[in-house]
Coordinates of C-alpha atoms in Angstrom, one line a residue:
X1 CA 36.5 -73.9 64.1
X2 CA 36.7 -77.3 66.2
X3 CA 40.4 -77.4 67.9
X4 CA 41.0 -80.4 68.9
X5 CA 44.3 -81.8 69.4
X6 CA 45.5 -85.6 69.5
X7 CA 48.5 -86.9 71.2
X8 CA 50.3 -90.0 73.1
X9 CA 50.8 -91.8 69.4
X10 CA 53.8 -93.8 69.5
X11 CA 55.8 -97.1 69.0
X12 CA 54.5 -100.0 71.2
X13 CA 55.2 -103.7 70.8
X14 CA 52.7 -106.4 70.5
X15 CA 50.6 -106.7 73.7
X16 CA 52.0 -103.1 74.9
X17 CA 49.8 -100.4 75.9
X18 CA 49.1 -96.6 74.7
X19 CA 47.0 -94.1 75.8
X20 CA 45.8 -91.1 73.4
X21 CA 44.3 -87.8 74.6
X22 CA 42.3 -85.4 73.1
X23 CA 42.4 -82.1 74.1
X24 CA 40.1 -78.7 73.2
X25 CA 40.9 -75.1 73.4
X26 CA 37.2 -74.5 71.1
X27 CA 35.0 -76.6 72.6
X28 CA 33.5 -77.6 76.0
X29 CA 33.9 -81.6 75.0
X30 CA 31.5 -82.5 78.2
X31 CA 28.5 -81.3 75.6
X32 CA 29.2 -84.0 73.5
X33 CA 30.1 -87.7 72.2
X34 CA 33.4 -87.5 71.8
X35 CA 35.0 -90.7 69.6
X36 CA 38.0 -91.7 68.0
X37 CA 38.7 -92.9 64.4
X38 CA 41.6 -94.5 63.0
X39 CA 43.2 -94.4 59.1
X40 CA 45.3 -97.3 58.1
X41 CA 47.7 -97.0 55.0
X42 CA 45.6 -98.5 52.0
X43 CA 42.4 -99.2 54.0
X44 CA 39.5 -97.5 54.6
X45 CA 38.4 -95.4 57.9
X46 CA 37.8 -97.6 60.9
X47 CA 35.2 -95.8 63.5
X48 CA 36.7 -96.6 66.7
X49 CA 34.7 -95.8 69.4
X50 CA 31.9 -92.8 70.0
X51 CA 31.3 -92.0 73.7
X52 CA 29.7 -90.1 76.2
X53 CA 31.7 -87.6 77.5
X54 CA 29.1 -87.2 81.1
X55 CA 28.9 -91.3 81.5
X56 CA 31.6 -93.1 79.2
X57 CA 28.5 -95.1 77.5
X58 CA 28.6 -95.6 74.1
X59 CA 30.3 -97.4 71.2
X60 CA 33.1 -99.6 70.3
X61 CA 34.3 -101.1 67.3
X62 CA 34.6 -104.7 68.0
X63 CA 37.9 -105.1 67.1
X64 CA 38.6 -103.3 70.2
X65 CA 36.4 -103.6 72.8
X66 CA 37.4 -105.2 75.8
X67 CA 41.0 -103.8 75.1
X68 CA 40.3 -100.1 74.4
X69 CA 38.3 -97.8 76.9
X70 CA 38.0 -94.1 76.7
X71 CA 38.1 -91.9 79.6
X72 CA 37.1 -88.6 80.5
X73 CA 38.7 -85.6 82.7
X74 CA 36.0 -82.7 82.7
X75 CA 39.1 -79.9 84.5
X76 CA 41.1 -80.6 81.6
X77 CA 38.4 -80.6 79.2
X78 CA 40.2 -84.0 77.8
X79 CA 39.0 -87.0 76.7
X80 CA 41.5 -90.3 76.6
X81 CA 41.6 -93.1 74.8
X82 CA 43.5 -96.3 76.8
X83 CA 44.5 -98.9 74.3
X84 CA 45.9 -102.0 76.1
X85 CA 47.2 -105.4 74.8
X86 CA 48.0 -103.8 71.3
X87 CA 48.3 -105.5 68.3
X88 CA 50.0 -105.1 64.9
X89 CA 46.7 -104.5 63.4
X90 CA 45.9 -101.6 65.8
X91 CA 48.6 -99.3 63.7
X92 CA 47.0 -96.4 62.4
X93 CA 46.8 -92.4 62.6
X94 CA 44.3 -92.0 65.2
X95 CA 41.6 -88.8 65.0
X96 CA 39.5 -87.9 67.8
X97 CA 36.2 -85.9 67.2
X98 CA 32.6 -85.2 68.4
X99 CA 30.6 -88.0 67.3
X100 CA 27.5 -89.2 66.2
X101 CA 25.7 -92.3 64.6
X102 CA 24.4 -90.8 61.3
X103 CA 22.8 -92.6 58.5
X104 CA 24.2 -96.5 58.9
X105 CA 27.7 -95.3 60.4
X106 CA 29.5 -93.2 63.1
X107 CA 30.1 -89.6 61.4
X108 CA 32.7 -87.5 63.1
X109 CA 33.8 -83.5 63.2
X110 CA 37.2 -83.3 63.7
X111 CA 40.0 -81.0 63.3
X112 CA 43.3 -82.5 64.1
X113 CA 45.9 -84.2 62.6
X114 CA 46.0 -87.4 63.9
X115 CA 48.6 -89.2 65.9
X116 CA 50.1 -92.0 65.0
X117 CA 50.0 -95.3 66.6
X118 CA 52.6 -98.3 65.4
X119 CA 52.6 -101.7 66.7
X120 CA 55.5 -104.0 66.1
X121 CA 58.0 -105.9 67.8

């Protein structure tokens, strides 16, 4: 069973900053992409980012890039997920998982239950 474990959801105002972790007991996440998916009330599922664990390449949606970047810390066996300059549009529940780009999109194997991110003044 993957254990992974999302946390550092919270309230921040418009242009604030958050950063998420993601955290495994199961898994050695250094073996993989690890990326991040977010679930909006009434929309569909947004594919974040998908990144190399070893050397932090990888994908980012473009709604984000230049204002999220994902981190790593191989002793913890953690990845993070900075999110500066916030905006309403950012609020969702927030997954992390191993990643991988599949057939036309970013598939993910998670196991958590989210944590949720709001953005308002």
């Amino acid at each position: 069973q993957l254990q992974l474990v999302e946390s550092g959801g919270g309230l921040a105002q418009p242009g604030g900053s958050l950063r998420l972790s993601c955290a495994s007991s199961g898994i050695t996440l250094e073996n993989y992409h690890i990326g991040w998916f977010r679930q909006a009330p009434g929309k569909g599922r947004e594919d974040v980012s998908c990144i190399s664990f070893n050397d932090g390449t990888g994908f980012y949606a473009d709604s984000v890039k230049g204002r999220f970047t994902s981190s790593s810390d191989k002793a913890k066996n953690t990845v993070y997920l900075q999110m500066n300059s916030l905006k309403p549009e950012d609020t969702a529940l927030y997954y992390c998982g191993a990643c991988w780009y599949g057939v036309g999109r970013y598939d993910y194997f998670y196991g958590g239950q989210g944590t949720q991110v709001t953005v308002s003044s």
